[in-house]
PDB file of C-alpha atoms in Angstrom:
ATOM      1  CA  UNK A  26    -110.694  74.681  -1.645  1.00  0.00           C
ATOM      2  CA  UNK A  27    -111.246  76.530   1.659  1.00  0.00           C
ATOM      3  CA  UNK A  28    -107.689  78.110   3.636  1.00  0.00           C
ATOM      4  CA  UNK A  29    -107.192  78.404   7.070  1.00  0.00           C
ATOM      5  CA  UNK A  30    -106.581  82.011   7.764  1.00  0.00           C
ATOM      6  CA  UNK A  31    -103.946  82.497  10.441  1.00  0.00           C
ATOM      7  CA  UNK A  32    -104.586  85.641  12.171  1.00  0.00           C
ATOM      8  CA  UNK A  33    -101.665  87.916  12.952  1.00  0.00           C
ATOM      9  CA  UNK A  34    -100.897  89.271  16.313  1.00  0.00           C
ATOM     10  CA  UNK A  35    -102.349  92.640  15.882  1.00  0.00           C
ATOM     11  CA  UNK A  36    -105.647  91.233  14.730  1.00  0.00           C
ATOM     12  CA  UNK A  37    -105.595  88.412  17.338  1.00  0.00           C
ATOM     13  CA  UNK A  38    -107.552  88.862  20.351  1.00  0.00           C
ATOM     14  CA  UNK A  39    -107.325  86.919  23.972  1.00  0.00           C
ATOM     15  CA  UNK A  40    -110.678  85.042  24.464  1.00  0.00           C
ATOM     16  CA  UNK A  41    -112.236  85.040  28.228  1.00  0.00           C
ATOM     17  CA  UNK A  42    -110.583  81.632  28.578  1.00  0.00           C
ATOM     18  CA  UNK A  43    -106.900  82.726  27.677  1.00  0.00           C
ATOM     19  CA  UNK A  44    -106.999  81.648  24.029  1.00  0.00           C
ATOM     20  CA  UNK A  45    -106.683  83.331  20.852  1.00  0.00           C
ATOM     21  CA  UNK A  46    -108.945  83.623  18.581  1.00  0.00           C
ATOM     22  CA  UNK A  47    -109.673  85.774  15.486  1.00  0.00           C
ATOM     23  CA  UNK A  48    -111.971  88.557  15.080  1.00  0.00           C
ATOM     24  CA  UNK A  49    -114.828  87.820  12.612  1.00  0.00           C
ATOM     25  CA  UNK A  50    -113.931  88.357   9.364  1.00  0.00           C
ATOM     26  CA  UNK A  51    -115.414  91.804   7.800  1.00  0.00           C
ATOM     27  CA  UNK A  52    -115.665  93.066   4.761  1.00  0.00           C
ATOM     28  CA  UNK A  53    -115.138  96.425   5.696  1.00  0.00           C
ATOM     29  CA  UNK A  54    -112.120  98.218   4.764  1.00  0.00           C
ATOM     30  CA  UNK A  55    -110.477  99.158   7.921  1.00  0.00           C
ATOM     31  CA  UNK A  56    -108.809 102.842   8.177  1.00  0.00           C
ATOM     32  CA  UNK A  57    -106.040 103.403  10.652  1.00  0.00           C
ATOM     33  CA  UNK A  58    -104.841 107.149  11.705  1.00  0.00           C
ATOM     34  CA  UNK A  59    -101.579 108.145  12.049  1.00  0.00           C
ATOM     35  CA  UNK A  60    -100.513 110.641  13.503  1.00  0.00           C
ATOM     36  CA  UNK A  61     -97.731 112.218  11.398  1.00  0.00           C
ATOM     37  CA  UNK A  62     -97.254 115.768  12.295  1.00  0.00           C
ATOM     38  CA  UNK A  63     -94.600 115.630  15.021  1.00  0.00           C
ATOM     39  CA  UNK A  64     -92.306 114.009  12.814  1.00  0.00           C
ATOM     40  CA  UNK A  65     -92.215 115.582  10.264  1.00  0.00           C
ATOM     41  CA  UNK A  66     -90.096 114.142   7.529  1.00  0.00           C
ATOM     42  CA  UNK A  67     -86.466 116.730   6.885  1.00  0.00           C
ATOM     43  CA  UNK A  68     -86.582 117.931   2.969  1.00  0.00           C
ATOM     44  CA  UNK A  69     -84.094 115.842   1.000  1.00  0.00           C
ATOM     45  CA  UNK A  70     -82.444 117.217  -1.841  1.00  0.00           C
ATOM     46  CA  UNK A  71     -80.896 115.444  -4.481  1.00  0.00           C
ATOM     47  CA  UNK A  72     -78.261 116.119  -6.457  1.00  0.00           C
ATOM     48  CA  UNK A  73     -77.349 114.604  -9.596  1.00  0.00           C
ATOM     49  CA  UNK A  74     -73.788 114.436 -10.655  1.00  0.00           C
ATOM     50  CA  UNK A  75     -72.393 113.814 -14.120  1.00  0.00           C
ATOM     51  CA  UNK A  76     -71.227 110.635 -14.526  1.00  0.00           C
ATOM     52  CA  UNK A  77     -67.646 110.278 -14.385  1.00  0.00           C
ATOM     53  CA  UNK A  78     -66.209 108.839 -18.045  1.00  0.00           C
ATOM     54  CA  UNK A  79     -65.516 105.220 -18.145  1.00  0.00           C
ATOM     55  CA  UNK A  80     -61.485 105.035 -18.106  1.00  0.00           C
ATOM     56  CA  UNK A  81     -59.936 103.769 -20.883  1.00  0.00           C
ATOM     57  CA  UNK A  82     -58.473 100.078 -20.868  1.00  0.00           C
ATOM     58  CA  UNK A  83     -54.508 100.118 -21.548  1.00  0.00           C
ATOM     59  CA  UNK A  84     -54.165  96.197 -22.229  1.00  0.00           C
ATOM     60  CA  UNK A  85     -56.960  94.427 -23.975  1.00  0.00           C
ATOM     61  CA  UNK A  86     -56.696  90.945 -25.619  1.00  0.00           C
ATOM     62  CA  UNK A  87     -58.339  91.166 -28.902  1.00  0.00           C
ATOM     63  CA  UNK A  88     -59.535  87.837 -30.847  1.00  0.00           C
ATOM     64  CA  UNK A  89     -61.883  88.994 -33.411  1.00  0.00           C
ATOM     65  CA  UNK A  90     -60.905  87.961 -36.857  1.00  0.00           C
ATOM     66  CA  UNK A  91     -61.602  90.033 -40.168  1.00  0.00           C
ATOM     67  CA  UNK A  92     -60.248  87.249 -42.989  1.00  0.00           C
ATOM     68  CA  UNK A  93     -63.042  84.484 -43.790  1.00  0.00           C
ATOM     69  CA  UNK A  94     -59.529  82.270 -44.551  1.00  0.00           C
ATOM     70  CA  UNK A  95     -58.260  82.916 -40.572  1.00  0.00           C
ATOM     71  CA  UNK A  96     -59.095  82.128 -37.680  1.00  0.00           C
ATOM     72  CA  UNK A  97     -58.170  83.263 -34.510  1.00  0.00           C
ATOM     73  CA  UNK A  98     -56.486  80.289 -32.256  1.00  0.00           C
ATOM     74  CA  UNK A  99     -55.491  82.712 -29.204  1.00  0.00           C
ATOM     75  CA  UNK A 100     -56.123  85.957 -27.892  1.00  0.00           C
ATOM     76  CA  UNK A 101     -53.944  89.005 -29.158  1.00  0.00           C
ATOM     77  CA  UNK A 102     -52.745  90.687 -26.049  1.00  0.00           C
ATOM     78  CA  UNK A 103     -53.035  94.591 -27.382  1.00  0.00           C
ATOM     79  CA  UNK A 104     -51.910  97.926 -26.185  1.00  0.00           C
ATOM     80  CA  UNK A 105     -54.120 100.728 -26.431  1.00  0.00           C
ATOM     81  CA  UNK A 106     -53.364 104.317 -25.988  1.00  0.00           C
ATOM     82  CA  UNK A 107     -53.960 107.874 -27.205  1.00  0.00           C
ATOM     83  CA  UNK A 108     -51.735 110.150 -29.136  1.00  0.00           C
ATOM     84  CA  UNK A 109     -53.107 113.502 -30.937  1.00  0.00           C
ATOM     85  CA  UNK A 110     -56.011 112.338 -30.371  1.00  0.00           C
ATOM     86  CA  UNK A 111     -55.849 109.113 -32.814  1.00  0.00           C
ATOM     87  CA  UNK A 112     -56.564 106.155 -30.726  1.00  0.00           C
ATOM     88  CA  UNK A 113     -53.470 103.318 -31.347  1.00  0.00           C
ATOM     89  CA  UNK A 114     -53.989  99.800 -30.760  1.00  0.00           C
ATOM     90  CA  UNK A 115     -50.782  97.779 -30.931  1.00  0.00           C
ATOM     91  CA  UNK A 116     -49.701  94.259 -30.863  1.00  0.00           C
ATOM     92  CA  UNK A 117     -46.238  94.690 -29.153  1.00  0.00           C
ATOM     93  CA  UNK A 118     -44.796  91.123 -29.944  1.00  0.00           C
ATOM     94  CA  UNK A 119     -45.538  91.412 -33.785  1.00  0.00           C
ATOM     95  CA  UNK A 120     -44.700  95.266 -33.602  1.00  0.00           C
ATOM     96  CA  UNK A 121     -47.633  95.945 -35.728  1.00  0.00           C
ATOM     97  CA  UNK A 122     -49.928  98.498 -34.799  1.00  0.00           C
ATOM     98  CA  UNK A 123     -53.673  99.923 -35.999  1.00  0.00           C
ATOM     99  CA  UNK A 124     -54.962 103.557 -35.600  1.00  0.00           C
ATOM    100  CA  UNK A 125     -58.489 105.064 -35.553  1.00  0.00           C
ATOM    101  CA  UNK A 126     -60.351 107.621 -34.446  1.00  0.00           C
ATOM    102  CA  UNK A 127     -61.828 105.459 -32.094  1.00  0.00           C
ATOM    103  CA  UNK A 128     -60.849 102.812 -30.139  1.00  0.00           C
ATOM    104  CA  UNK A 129     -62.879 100.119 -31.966  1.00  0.00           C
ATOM    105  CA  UNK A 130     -61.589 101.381 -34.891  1.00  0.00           C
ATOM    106  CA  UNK A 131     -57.872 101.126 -33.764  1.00  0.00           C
ATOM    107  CA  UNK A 132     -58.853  97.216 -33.027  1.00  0.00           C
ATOM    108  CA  UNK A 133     -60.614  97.251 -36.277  1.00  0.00           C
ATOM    109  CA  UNK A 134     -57.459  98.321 -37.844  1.00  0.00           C
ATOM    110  CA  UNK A 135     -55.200  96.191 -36.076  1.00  0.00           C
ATOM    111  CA  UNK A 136     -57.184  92.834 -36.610  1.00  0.00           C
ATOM    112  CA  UNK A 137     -57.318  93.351 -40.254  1.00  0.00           C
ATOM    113  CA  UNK A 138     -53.356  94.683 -40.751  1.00  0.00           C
ATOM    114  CA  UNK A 139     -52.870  91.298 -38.561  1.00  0.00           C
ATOM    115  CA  UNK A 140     -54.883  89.068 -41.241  1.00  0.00           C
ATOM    116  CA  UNK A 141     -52.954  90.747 -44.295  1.00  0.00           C
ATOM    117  CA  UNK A 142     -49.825  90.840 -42.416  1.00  0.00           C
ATOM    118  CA  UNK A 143     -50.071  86.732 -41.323  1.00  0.00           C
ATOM    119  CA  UNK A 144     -51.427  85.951 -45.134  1.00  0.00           C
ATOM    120  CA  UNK A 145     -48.459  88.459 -46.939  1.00  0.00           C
ATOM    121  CA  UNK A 146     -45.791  86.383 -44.621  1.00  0.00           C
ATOM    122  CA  UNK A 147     -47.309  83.062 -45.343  1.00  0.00           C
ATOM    123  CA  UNK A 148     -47.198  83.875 -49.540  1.00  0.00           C
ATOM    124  CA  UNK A 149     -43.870  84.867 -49.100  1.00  0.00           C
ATOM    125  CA  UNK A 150     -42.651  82.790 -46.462  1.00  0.00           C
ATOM    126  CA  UNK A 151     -39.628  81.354 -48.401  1.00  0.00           C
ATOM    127  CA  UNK A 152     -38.634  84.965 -49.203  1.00  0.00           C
ATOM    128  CA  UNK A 153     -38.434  85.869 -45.753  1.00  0.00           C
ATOM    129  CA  UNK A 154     -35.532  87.219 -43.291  1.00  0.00           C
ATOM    130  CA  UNK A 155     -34.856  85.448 -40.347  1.00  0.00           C
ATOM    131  CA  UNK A 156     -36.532  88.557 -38.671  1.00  0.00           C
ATOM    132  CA  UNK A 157     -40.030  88.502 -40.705  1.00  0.00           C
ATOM    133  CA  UNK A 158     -39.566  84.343 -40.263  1.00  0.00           C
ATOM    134  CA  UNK A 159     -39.701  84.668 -36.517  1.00  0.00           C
ATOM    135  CA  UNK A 160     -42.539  87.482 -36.446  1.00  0.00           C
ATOM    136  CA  UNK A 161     -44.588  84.866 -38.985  1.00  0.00           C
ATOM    137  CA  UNK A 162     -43.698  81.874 -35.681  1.00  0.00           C
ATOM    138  CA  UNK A 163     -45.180  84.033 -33.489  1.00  0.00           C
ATOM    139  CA  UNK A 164     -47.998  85.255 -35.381  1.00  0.00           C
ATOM    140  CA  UNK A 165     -48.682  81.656 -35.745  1.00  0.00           C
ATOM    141  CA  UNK A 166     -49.534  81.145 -32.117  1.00  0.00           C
ATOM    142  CA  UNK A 167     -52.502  83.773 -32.489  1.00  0.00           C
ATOM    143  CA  UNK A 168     -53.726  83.131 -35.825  1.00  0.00           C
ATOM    144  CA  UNK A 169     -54.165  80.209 -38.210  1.00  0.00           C
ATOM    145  CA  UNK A 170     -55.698  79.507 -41.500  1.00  0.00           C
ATOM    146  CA  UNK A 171     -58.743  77.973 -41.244  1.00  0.00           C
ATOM    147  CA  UNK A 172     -57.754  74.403 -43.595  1.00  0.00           C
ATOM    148  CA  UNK A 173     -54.832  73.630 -41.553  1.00  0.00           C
ATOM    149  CA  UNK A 174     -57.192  72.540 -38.691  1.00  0.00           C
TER     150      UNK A 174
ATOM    151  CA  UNK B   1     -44.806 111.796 -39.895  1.00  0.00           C
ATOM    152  CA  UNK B   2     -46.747 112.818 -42.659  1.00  0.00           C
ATOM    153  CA  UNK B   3     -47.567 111.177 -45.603  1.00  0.00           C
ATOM    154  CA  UNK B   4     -45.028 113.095 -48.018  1.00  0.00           C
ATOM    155  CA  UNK B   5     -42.412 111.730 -45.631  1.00  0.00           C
ATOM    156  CA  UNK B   6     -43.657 108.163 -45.604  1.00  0.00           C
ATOM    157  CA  UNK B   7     -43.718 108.362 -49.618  1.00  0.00           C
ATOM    158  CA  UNK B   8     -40.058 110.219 -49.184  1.00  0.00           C
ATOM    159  CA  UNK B   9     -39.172 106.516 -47.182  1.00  0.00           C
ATOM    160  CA  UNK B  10     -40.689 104.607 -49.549  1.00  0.00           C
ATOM    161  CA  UNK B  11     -38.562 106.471 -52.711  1.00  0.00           C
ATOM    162  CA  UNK B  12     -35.256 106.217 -50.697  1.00  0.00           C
ATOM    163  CA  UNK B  13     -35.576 102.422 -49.424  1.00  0.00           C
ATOM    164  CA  UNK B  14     -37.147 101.368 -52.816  1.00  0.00           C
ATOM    165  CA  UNK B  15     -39.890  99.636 -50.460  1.00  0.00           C
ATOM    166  CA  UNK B  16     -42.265  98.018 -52.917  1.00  0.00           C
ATOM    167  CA  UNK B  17     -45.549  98.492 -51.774  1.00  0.00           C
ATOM    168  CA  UNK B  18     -48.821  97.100 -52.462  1.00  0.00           C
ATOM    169  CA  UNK B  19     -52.070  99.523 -52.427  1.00  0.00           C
ATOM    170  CA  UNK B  20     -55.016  97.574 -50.433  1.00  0.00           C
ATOM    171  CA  UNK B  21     -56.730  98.721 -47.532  1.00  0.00           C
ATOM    172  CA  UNK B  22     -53.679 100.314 -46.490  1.00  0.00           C
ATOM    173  CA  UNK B  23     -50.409 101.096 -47.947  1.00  0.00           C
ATOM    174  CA  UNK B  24     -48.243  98.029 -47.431  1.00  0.00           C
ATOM    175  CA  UNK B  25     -44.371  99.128 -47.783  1.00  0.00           C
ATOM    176  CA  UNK B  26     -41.813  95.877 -47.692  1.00  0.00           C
ATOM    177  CA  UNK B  27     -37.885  96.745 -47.881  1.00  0.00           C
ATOM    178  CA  UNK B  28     -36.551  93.415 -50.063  1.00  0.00           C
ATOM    179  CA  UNK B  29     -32.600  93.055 -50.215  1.00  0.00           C
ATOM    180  CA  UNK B  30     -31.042  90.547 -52.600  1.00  0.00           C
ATOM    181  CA  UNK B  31     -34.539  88.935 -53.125  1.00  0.00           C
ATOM    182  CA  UNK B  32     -35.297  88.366 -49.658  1.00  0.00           C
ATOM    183  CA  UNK B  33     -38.379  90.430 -46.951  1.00  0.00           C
ATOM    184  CA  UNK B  34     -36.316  92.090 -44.691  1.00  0.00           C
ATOM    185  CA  UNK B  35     -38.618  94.382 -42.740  1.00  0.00           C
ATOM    186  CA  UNK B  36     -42.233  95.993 -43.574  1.00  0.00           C
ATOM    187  CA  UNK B  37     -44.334  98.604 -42.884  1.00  0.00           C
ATOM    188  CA  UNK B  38     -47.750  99.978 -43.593  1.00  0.00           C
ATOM    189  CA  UNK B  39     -49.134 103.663 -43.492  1.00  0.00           C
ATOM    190  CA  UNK B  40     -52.834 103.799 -43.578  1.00  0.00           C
ATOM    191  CA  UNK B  41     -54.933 106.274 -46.492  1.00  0.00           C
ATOM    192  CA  UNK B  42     -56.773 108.384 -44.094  1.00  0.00           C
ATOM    193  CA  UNK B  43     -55.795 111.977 -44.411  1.00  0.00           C
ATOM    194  CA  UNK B  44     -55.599 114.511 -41.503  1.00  0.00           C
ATOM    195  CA  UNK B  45     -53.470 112.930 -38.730  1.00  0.00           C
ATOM    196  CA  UNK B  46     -50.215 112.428 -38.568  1.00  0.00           C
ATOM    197  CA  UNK B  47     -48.812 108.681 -39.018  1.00  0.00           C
ATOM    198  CA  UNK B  48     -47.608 107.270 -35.720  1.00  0.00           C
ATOM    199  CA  UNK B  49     -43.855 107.423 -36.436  1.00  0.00           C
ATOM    200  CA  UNK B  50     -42.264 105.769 -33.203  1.00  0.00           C
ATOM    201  CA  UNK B  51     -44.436 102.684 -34.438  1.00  0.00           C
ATOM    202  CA  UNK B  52     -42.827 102.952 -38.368  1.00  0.00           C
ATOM    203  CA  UNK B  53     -39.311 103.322 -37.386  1.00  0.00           C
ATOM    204  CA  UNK B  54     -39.483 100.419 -35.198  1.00  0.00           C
ATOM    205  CA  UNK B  55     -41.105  98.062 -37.985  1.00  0.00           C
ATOM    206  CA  UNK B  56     -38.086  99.406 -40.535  1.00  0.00           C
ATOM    207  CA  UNK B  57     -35.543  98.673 -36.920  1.00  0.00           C
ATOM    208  CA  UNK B  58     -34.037 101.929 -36.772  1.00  0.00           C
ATOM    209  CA  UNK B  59     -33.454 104.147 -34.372  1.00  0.00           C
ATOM    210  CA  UNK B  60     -35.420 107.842 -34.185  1.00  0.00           C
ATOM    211  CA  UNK B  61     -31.919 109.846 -34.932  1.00  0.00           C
ATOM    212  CA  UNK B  62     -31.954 107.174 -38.037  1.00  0.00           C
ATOM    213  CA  UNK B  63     -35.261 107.703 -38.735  1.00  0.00           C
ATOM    214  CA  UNK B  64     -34.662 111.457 -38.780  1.00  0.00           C
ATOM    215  CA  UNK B  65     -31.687 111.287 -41.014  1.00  0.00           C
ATOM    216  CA  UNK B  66     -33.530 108.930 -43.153  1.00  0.00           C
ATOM    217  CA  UNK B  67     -36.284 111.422 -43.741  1.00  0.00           C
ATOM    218  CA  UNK B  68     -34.119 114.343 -43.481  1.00  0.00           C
ATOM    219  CA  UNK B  69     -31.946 113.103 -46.458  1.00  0.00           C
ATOM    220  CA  UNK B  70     -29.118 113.087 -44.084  1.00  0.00           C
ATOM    221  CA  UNK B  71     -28.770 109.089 -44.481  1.00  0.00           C
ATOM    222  CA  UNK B  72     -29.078 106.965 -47.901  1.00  0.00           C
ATOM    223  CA  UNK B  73     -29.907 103.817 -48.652  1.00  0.00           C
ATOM    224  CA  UNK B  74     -26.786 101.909 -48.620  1.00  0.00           C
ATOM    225  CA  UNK B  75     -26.727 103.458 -44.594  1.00  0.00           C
ATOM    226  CA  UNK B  76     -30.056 101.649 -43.956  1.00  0.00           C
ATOM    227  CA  UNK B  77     -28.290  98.681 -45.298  1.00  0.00           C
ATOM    228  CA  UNK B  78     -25.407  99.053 -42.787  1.00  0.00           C
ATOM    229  CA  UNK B  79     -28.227  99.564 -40.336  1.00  0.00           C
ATOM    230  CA  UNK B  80     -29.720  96.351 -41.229  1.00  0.00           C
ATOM    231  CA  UNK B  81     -26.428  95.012 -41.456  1.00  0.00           C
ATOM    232  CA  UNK B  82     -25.322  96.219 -38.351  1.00  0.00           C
ATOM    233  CA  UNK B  83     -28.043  94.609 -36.641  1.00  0.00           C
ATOM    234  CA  UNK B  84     -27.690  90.988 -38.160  1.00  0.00           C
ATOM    235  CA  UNK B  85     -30.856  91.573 -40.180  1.00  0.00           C
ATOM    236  CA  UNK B  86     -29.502  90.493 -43.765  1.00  0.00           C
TER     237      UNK B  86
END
């Protein structure tokens, strides 16, 4: 399939008569010289900086679930912060709290205290005070057990 | 708060606790849950005790005295009582 070849302005020359038309094609390469010593390019240095530590989240919400029997209907809105250098990740509604050397490990902590916590108030749910009653209502509106769908 | 003083709260409340993943301490008063706690079974840090004393709803001079020896069981009870818990 032949293409038109459109010449550009630069190769484009102005026939006798006014028009344009293109040079003939050539296989040669074609060099061009440039003359680059009067501006000569200033010596750039580059400095690399250490990058700055990612800052640590203080709120988080948190909806992983650790108990095959749970599931996780809402996000856990969670606290994180740092004390003696244990990271603590805590649940301020339920005040229930995990700890870890890391901060995964704090969530790690905190999702699976959760999941006993939510199945310990469930077995003993006609044991409980009215203040362990209301923390098991509003543990309810994060987590669930996965039959009572 | 260390563990010897967690396991001092544990002797003076008679918490029962249960030994899973982590130590599970729940304070029971005439057969009903009144408050809970946990303490985890790492060693080497200290326990967060702002976040204990506020699961066992008492206040950190209570929680001193409670450790301390200071305050006995039947005050935790008042506590409790004070505060329309049982």
């Amino acid at each position: 399939m032949a293409t038109a070849t459109i010449p550009s302005i630069s190769e484009a020359t102005l026939s006798p008569g006014g028009g344009l038309f293109a040079p003939p094609q050539s296989k040669k390469p074609v060099y061009t010289v440039r003359d680059v010593s009067a501006a000569r390019p200033q010596a750039v240095r580059l400095a690399y900086r250490e990058a700055s530590p990612a800052k640590q989240p203080k709120h988080v919400l948190f909806a992983a679930s650790y108990n095959p029997r749970l599931r996780i209907i809402r996000a856990i809105p969670v606290e994180l912060s740092r004390r003696q250098g244990q990271f603590q990740a805590r649940f301020k509604a339920a005040d229930e709290f995990g700890v870890g050397p890391s901060m995964s490990m704090a969530l790690e902590d905190l999702g699976k205290t959760l999941a006993d916590l939510f199945i310990g108030l469930s077995e003993k749910r006609d044991r409980l005070g009215h203040d362990l009653l209301g923390l098991h209502a509003r543990l309810s509106h994060y987590i669930a057990f996965r039959d009572e769908r | 708060m260390k563990v010897h003083e967690f396991e001092r709260l544990v002797t003076k409340l008679q918490l029962k606790v249960r030994d899973s993943r982590d130590r599970i301490a729940w304070f029971e008063y005439d057969g009903r849950v009144i408050t809970r706690t946990k303490r985890s079974h790492g060693k080497g840090f200290d326990l967060p005790a702002h976040l204990i004393r506020k699961q066992l709803k008492v206040s950190g001079k209570e929680m001193a005295g409670l450790i301390q020896c200071s305050l006995t069981f039947d005050d935790y009870v008042n506590i409790l009582r004070a505060k329309k818990l049982l």
